[in-house]
Amino acid sequence: QVQLMESGGGSVQAGGALRLSCAVSEYINSIACMGWFRQVPGKERENVARVYTNSGATYYGDAVKGRFTISRDIAKNTLYLQMNSLKFEDSAMYYCAAGRSPVACGGKPPQWLADPKSAYWGQGTQVTVSS
C-alpha cells in the first residue's frame, strides 16, 4: 500500500513562498498519477496541481496557474509543490495524493478527482497565508 507523508507547510506572509514535499513509499514512476489537493472548512476539495507519469503532463487549477509548480524527484521518491506569490486565499490544508491505479487516474471526470477512495492520501500539511 502506498504511503504518503507531506511536509513543508507553515505560516507565511502574502507574497511569500513555500515548497511542499510529499515522501512516497513506492517508486513514484510506478504510480500513474499524483497531485496536490487543498481544502478549507466549508468548501469542496480542490485539485491545485497534478502530474501524469506516462506523459509527464502537468495540470494546474486556474487559481494557481503561473504561481505553483508541481515536480517530482524520481531518485528521492518525492513529489513537490513550489508555491510562489502566495495569497491569503491559498490558505488551506494541503494533501498529497496518488491514484490507486491507471483506471483511477482516467475517466471523465478522472475518477481520482471525483472519488477520494480512488487515491491514496497523506495526512496533510497546513498552509496559512497572512494578508
XYZ file of C-alpha atoms in Angstrom:
131
model
C 0.000 0.000 0.000
C 1.299 3.418 -0.956
C 2.063 5.710 1.958
C 2.439 9.459 1.590
C 3.862 11.987 4.004
C 3.598 15.730 3.428
C 5.875 18.348 4.901
C 6.797 21.959 4.328
C 3.647 23.734 5.378
C 3.625 26.675 7.709
C 2.745 30.324 8.062
C 3.893 32.885 5.546
C 3.051 36.450 4.597
C 1.229 37.213 1.390
C 3.669 37.360 -1.486
C 5.930 34.787 0.097
C 6.767 31.260 -0.976
C 6.702 27.735 0.370
C 7.723 24.376 -1.009
C 5.680 21.380 -0.002
C 7.179 17.908 -0.138
C 5.497 14.523 -0.311
C 7.603 11.495 0.520
C 6.274 8.389 -1.203
C 6.790 4.791 -0.096
C 6.758 3.432 -3.650
C 8.770 4.155 -6.761
C 6.830 7.149 -7.956
C 7.255 6.292 -11.623
C 5.130 3.217 -10.934
C 2.223 5.455 -9.913
C 0.083 6.597 -12.812
C -0.902 9.972 -11.398
C -0.062 12.153 -8.446
C -1.204 15.530 -7.320
C -1.795 18.128 -4.686
C -5.199 18.998 -3.311
C -6.321 21.575 -0.811
C -9.364 22.015 1.334
C -10.723 24.625 3.707
C -13.705 24.225 6.036
C -16.998 24.645 4.224
C -15.511 24.297 0.748
C -15.016 21.375 -1.593
C -11.695 19.727 -2.068
C -9.778 21.402 -4.871
C -7.109 19.898 -7.083
C -4.425 22.547 -7.435
C -1.883 20.559 -9.447
C -1.398 17.093 -10.848
C 1.062 15.159 -12.964
C 0.610 12.054 -15.108
C 3.526 9.664 -15.173
C 3.309 8.229 -18.690
C 3.054 11.548 -20.464
C 4.726 13.804 -17.941
C 1.859 16.214 -18.446
C 1.080 18.646 -15.665
C -2.139 20.492 -14.958
C -2.981 23.332 -12.635
C -6.102 24.798 -11.203
C -6.978 28.212 -12.564
C -6.458 29.825 -9.176
C -2.798 28.822 -9.015
C -1.641 28.894 -12.635
C 1.570 30.802 -13.022
C 2.301 30.684 -9.304
C 2.550 26.999 -8.365
C 4.749 24.322 -9.893
C 4.442 20.576 -9.385
C 7.532 18.446 -9.848
C 8.986 15.059 -8.992
C 12.362 13.839 -7.859
C 12.422 10.243 -9.045
C 15.591 9.330 -7.157
C 14.120 10.579 -3.885
C 10.594 9.266 -4.491
C 9.341 12.712 -3.626
C 6.664 14.949 -5.091
C 6.947 18.704 -4.657
C 4.718 21.712 -4.894
C 6.524 25.014 -5.198
C 4.151 27.794 -4.205
C 5.158 31.336 -5.081
C 3.405 34.666 -4.721
C 1.135 33.232 -2.082
C -2.215 34.842 -1.445
C -4.479 34.802 1.572
C -6.935 32.619 -0.331
C -4.259 29.946 -0.726
C -4.601 29.183 2.970
C -5.763 25.587 3.318
C -4.835 22.107 4.349
C -2.780 20.684 1.503
C -2.843 16.982 0.747
C -0.653 14.840 -1.426
C -2.471 12.131 -3.367
C -1.590 9.191 -5.580
C -4.043 7.452 -7.863
C -4.632 3.849 -6.877
C -4.432 2.559 -10.433
C -4.254 3.716 -14.042
C -8.010 3.242 -14.209
C -8.438 5.515 -11.211
C -6.385 8.150 -12.991
C -8.676 8.068 -16.017
C -12.328 8.700 -16.607
C -14.469 11.729 -17.310
C -14.025 13.327 -14.914
C -10.964 11.402 -13.766
C -12.045 9.010 -11.065
C -9.449 10.096 -8.542
C -10.589 13.717 -8.756
C -14.204 12.796 -8.090
C -13.811 9.973 -5.585
C -11.320 10.263 -2.706
C -11.336 6.483 -2.360
C -9.697 6.214 -5.790
C -6.469 7.621 -4.386
C -4.031 7.227 -1.550
C -3.780 10.280 0.678
C -1.310 11.807 3.050
C -2.266 13.343 6.364
C -1.974 16.880 5.069
C 0.121 19.907 5.868
C -1.342 23.266 6.837
C -0.555 26.391 4.859
C -1.560 29.706 6.361
C -1.015 32.931 4.436
C -1.319 36.222 6.285
C -2.526 39.278 4.425
